[in-house]
Each structure stands twice: as C-alpha cells, then as structure tokens.
mmCIF file of the C-alpha atoms, coordinates in Angstrom:
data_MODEL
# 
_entry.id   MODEL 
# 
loop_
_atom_site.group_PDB 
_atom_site.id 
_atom_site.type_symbol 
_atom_site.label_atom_id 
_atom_site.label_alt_id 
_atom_site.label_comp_id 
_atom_site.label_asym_id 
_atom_site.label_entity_id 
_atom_site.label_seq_id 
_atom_site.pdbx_PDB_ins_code 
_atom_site.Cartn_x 
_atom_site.Cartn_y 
_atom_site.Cartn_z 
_atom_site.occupancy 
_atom_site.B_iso_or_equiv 
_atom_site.pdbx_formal_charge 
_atom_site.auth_seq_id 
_atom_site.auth_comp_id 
_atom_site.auth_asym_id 
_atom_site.auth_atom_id 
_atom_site.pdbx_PDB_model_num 
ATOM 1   C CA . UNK A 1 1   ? -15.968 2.913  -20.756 1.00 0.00 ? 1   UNK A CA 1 
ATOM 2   C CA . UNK A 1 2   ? -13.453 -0.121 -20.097 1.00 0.00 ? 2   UNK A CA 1 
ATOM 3   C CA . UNK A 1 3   ? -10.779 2.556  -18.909 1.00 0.00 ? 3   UNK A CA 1 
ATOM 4   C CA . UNK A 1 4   ? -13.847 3.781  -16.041 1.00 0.00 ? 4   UNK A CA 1 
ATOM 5   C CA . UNK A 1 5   ? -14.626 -0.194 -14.909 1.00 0.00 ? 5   UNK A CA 1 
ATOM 6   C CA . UNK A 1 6   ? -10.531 -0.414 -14.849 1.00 0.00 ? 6   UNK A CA 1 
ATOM 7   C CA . UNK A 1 7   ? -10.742 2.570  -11.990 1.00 0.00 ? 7   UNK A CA 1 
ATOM 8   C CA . UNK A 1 8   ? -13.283 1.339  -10.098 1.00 0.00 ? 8   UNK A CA 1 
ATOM 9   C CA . UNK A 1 9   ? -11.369 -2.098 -10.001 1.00 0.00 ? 9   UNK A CA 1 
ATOM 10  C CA . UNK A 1 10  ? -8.297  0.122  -8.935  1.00 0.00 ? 10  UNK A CA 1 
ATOM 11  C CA . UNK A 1 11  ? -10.168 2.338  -6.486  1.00 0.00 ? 11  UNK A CA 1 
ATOM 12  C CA . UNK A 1 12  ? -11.843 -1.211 -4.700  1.00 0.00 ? 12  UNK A CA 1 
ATOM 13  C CA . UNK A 1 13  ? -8.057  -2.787 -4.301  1.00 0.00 ? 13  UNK A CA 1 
ATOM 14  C CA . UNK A 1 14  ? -6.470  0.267  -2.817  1.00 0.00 ? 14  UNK A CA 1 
ATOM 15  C CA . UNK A 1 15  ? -9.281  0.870  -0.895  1.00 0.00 ? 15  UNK A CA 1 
ATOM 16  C CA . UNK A 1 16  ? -9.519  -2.661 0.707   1.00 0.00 ? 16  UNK A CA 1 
ATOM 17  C CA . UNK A 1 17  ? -5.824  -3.072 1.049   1.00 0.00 ? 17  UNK A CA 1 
ATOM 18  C CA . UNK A 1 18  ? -5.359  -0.048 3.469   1.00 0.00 ? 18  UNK A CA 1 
ATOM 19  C CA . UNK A 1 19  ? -8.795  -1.149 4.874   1.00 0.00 ? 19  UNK A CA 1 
ATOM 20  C CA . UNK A 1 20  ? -7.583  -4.353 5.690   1.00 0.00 ? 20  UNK A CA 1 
ATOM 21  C CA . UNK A 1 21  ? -4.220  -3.193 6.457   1.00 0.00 ? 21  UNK A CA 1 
ATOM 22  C CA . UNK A 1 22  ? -5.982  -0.684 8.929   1.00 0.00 ? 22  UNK A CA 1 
ATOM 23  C CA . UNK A 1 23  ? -7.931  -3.163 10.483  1.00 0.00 ? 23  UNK A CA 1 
ATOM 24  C CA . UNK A 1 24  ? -4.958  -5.886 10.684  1.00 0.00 ? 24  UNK A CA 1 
ATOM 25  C CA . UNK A 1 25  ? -3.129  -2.812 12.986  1.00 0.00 ? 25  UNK A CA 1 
ATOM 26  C CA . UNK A 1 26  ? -6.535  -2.350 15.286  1.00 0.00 ? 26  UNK A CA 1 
ATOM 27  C CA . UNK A 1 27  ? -6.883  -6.063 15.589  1.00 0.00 ? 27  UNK A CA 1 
ATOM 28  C CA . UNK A 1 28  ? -3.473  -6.554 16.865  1.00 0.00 ? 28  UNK A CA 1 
ATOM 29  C CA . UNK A 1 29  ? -3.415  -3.413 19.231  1.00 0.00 ? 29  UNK A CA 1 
ATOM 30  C CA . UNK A 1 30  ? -0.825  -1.007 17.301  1.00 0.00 ? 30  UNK A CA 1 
ATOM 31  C CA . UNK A 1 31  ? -3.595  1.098  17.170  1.00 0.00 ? 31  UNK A CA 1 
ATOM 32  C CA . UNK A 1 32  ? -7.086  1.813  18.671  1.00 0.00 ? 32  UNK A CA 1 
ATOM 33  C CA . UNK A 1 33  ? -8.140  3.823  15.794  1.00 0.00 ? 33  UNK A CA 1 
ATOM 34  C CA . UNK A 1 34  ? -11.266 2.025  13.822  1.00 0.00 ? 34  UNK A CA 1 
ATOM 35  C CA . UNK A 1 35  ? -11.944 4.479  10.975  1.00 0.00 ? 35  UNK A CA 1 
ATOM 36  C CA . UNK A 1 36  ? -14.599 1.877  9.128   1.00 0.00 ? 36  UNK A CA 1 
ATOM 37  C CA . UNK A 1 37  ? -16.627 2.001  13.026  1.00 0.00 ? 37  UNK A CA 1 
ATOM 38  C CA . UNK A 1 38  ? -16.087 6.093  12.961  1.00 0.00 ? 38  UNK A CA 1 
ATOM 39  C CA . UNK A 1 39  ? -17.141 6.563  9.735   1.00 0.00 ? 39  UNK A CA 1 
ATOM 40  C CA . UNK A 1 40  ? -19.854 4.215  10.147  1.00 0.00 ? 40  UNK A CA 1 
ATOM 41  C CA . UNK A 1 41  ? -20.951 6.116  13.172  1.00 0.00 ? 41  UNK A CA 1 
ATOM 42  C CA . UNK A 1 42  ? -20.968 8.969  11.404  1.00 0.00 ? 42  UNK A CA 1 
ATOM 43  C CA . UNK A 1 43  ? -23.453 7.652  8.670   1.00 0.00 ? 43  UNK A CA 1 
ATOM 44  C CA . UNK A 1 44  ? -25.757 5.438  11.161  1.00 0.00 ? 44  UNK A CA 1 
ATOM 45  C CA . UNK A 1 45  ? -25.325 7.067  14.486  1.00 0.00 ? 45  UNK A CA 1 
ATOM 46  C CA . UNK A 1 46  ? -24.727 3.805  16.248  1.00 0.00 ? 46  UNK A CA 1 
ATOM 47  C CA . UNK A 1 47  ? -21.427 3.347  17.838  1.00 0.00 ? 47  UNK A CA 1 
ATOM 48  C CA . UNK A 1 48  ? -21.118 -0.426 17.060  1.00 0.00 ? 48  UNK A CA 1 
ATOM 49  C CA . UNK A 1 49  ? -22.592 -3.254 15.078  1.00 0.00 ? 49  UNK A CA 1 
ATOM 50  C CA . UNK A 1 50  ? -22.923 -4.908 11.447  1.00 0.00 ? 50  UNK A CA 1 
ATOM 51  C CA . UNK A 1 51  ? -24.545 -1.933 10.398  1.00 0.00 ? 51  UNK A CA 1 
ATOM 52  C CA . UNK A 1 52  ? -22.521 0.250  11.317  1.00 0.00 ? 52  UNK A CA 1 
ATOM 53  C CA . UNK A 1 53  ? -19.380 -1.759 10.058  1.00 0.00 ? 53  UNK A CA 1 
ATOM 54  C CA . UNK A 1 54  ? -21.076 -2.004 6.720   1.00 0.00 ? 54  UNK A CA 1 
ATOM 55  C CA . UNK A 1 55  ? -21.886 1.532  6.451   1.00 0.00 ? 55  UNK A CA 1 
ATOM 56  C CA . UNK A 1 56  ? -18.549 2.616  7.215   1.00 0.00 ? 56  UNK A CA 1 
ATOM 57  C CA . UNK A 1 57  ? -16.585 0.179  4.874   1.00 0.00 ? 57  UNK A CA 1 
ATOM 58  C CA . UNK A 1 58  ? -18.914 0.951  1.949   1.00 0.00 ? 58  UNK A CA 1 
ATOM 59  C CA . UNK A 1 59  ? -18.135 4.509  2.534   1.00 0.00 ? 59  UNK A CA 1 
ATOM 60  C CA . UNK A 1 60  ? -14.747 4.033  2.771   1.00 0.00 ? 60  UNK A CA 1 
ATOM 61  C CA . UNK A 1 61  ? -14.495 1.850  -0.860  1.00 0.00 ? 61  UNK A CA 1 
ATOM 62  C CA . UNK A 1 62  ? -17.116 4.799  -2.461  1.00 0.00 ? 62  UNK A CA 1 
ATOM 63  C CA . UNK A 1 63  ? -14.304 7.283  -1.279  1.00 0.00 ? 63  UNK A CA 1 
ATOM 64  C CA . UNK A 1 64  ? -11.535 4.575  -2.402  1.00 0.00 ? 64  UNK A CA 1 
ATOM 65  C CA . UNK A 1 65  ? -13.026 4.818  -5.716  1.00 0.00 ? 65  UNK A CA 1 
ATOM 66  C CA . UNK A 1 66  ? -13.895 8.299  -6.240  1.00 0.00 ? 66  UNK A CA 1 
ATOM 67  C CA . UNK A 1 67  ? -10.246 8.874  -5.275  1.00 0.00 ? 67  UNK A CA 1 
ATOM 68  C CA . UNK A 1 68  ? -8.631  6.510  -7.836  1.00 0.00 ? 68  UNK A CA 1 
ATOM 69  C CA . UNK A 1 69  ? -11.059 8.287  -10.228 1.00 0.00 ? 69  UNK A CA 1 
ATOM 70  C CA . UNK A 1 70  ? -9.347  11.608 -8.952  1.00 0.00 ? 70  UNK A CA 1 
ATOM 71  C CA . UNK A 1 71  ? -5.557  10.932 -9.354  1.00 0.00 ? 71  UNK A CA 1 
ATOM 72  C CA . UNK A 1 72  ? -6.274  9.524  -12.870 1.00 0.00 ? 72  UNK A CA 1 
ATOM 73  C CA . UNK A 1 73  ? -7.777  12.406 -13.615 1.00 0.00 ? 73  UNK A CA 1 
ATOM 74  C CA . UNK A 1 74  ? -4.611  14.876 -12.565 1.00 0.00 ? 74  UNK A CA 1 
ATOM 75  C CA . UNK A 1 75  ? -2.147  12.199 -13.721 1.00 0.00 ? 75  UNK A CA 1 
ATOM 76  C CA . UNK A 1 76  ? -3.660  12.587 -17.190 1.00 0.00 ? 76  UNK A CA 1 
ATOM 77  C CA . UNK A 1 77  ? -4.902  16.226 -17.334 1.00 0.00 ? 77  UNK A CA 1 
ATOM 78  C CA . UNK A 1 78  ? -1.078  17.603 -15.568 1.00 0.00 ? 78  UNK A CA 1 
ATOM 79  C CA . UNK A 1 79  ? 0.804   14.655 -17.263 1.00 0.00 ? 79  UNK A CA 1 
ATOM 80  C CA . UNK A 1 80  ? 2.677   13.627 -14.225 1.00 0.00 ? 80  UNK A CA 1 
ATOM 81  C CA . UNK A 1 81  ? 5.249   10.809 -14.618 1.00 0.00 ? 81  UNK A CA 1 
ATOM 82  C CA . UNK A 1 82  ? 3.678   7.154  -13.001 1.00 0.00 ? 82  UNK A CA 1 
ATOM 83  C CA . UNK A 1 83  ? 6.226   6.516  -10.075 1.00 0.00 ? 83  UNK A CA 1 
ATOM 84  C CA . UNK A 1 84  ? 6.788   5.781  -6.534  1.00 0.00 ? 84  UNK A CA 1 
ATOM 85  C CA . UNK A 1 85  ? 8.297   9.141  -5.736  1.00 0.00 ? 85  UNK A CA 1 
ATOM 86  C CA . UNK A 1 86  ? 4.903   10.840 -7.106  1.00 0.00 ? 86  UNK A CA 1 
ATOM 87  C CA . UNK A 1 87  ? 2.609   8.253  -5.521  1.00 0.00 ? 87  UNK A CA 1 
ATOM 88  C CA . UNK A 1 88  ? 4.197   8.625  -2.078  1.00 0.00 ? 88  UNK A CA 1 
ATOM 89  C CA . UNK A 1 89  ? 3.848   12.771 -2.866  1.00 0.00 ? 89  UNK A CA 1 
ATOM 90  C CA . UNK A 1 90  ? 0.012   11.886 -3.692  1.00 0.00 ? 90  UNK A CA 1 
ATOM 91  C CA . UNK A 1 91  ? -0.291  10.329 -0.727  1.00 0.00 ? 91  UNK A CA 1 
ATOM 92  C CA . UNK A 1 92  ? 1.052   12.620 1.729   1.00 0.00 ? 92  UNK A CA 1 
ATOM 93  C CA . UNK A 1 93  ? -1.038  15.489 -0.057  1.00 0.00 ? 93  UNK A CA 1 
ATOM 94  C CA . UNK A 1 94  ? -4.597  13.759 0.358   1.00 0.00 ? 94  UNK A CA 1 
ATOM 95  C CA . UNK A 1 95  ? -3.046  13.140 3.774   1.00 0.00 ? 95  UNK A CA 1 
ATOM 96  C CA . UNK A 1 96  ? -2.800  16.335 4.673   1.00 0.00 ? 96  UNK A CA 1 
ATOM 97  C CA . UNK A 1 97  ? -6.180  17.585 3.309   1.00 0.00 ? 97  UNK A CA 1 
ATOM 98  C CA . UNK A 1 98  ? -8.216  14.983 4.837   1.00 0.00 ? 98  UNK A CA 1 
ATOM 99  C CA . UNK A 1 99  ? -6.294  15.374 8.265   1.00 0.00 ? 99  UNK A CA 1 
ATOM 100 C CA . UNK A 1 100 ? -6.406  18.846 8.278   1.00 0.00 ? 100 UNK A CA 1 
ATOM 101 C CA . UNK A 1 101 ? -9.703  19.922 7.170   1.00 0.00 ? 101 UNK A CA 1 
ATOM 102 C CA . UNK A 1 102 ? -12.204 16.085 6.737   1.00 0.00 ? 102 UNK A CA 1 
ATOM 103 C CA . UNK A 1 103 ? -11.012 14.790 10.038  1.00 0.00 ? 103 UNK A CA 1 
ATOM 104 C CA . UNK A 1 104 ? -12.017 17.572 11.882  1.00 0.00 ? 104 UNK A CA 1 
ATOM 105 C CA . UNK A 1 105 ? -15.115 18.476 9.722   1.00 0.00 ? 105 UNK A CA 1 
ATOM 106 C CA . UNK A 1 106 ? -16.371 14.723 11.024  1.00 0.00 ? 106 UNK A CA 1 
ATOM 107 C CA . UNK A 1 107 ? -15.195 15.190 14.336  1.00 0.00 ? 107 UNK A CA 1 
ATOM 108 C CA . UNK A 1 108 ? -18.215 18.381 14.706  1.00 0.00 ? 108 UNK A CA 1 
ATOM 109 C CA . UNK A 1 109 ? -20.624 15.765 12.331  1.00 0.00 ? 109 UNK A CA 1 
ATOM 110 C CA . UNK A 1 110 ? -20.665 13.018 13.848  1.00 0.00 ? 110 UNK A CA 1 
ATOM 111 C CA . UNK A 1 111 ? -23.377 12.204 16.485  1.00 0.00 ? 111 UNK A CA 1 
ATOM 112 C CA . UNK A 1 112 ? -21.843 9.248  18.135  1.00 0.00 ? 112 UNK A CA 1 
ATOM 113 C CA . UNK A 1 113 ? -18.632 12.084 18.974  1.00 0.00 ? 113 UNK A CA 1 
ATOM 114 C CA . UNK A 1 114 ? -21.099 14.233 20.500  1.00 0.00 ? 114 UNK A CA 1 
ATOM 115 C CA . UNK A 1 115 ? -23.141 11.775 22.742  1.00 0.00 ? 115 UNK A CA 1 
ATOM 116 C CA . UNK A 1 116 ? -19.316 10.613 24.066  1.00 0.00 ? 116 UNK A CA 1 
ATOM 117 C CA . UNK A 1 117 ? -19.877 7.224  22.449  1.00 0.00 ? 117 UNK A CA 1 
ATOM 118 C CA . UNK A 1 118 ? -16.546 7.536  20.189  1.00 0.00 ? 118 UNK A CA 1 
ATOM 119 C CA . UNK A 1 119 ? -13.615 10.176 20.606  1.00 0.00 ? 119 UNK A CA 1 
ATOM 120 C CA . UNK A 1 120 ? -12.752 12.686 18.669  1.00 0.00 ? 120 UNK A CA 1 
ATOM 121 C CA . UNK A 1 121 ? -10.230 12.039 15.670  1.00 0.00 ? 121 UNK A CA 1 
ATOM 122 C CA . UNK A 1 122 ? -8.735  15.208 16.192  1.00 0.00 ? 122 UNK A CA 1 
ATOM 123 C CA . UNK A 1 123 ? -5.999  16.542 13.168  1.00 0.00 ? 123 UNK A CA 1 
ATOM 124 C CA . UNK A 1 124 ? -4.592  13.386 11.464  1.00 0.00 ? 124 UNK A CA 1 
ATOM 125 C CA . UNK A 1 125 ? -6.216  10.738 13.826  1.00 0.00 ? 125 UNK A CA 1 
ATOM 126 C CA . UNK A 1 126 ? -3.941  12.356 16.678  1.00 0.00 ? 126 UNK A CA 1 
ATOM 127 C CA . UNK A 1 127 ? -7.292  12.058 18.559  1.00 0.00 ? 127 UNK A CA 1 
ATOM 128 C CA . UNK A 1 128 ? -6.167  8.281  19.197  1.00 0.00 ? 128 UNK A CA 1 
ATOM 129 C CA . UNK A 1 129 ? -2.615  8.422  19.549  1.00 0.00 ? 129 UNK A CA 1 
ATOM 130 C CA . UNK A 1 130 ? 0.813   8.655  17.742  1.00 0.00 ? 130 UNK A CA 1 
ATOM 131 C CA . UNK A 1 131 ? 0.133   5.212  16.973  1.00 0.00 ? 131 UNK A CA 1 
ATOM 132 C CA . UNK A 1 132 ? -2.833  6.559  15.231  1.00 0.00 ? 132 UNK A CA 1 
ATOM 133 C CA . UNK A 1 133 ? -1.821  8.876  13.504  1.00 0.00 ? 133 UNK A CA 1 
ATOM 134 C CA . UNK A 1 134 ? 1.403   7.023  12.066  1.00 0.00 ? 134 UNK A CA 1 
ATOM 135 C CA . UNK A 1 135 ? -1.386  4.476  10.908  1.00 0.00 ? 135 UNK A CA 1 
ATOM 136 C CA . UNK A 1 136 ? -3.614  7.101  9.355   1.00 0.00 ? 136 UNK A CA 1 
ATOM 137 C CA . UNK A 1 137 ? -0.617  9.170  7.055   1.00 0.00 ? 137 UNK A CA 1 
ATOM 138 C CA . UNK A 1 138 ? 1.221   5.505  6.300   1.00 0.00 ? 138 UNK A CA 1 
ATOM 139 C CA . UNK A 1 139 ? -2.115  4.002  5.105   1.00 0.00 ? 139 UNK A CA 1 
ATOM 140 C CA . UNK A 1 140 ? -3.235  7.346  2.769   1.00 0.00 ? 140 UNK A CA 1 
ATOM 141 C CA . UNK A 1 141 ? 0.430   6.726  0.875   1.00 0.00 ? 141 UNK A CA 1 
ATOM 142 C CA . UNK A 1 142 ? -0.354  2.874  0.935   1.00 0.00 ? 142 UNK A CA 1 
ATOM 143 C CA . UNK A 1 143 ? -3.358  3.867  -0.985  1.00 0.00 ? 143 UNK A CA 1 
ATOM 144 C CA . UNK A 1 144 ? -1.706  6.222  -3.161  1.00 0.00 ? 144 UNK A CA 1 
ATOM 145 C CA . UNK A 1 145 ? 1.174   3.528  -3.858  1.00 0.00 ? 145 UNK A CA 1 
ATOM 146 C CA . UNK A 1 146 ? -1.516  0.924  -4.912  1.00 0.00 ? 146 UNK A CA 1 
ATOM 147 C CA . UNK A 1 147 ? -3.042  3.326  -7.526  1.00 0.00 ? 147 UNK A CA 1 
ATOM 148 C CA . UNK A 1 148 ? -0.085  4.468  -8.981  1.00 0.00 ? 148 UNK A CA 1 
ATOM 149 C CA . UNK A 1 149 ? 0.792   0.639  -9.409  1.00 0.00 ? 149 UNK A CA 1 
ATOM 150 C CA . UNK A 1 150 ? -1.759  -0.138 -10.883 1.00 0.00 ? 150 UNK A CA 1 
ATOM 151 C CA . UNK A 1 151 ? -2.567  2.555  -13.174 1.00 0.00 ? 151 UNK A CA 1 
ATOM 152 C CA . UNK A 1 152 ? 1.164   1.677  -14.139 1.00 0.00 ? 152 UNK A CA 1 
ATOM 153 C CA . UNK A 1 153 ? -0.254  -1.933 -15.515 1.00 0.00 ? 153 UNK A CA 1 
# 
C-alpha cells in the first residue's frame, strides 16, 4: 500500500515539474503551445478560463500519475536497470506514442479544434511550431527523468 501512495507522490512531482516547466516556456514566448488550456478544452469545451485551466491540469497530473504507475510496473515486471540512459529511452517512447497516435486522436476530439477556437496539435505538437514540438518531446523525457529519479530513492 505505502509503495502505491509512494507512486502517486512520484507521478504528482513529474507531472507538475514538466507542467510547470511547460508553462514557464509559454509564459516567456519559446512556445505558444498551452497543453493544460488544450486539454482542458478538450474536457470542458471552453477555450479559456479557470475551468478550463483546472480541468486540463487535473488531467494532466491523473495522466502524470497513471504513468508513474506504468513505468513501475515494466521496470519491475521486465527488470530494467534504474538509469538515465533508460529514463531518457522511456521518455522518447511515450513520446512517440502520444505524438503519434493521442495527439492526433485529440486533435479529431476536441470541440474547441473544431469550432476554430484552438489549432490543431498536429503529430508531436508540430501543430504550433518547432518550438513546440522541441517543448513537447524534451518535456515527456523530463518526465521520464523525474520518475526514474525518484523511483531510484
């Protein structure tokens, strides 16, 4: 039971260090990307807000931990080694799954992408720019790096 608490504690720091390292890079204009306002969009239908911020960051910590919960589970079950070479290898996998098959998946959900209120993500955020995208595959192996560091502990 302690060892489940420990990976939702591990799943909630990842999650809101890339968050907040995500939203550091919109803030300051390296990016225009705002995945917390798309993916609350995509939950609320409204294309700005508190709720829609809320929505979208609670999401993003649910996924953070179910995530954490994930790579224990094929760190244990596959016994791979706890290091910086496999965490950056994690990172660039979920990378490519979630750019290649979520991102778009949300693109056709999301109601505030049809009604023009948003754009489209596109493959690996590329929907916003290079910018975007180099934000989007840097932050998944951020994540990844912040798991394996602390399941290391």
């Amino acid at each position: 039971m302690f060892e489940m608490f420990y990976l939702v504690k591990v799943g909630l720091t990842a999650g809101i260090i890339m968050g907040m390292a995500a939203m550091i890079l919109n803030m300051v204009k390296f990016t225009t990307l705002d995945l917390t306002k798309y993916v609350g969009c995509l939950l609320t239908g409204q294309a700005a807000g508190r709720v829609n911020f809320i929505a979208g960051f609670v999401a993003h910590l649910i996924a953070s931990v179910v995530f954490a919960i994930l790579y224990h589970y094929i760190i244990v079950e596959y016994v791979i080694a706890v290091s910086l070479r496999n965490a950056v290898f994690f990172g660039i996998v979920h990378t490519l799954i979630s750019g290649c098959f979520v991102l778009p998946f949300f693109d056709r959900m999301n109601p505030c992408v049809a009604q023009g209120s948003i754009k489209r993500m596109n493959y690996f955020a590329s929907g916003y720019g290079v910018t975007a995208a180099m934000t989007y595959v840097v932050g998944h192996v951020l994540y990844a790096i912040v798991v394996f560091f602390m399941l290391a502990q």
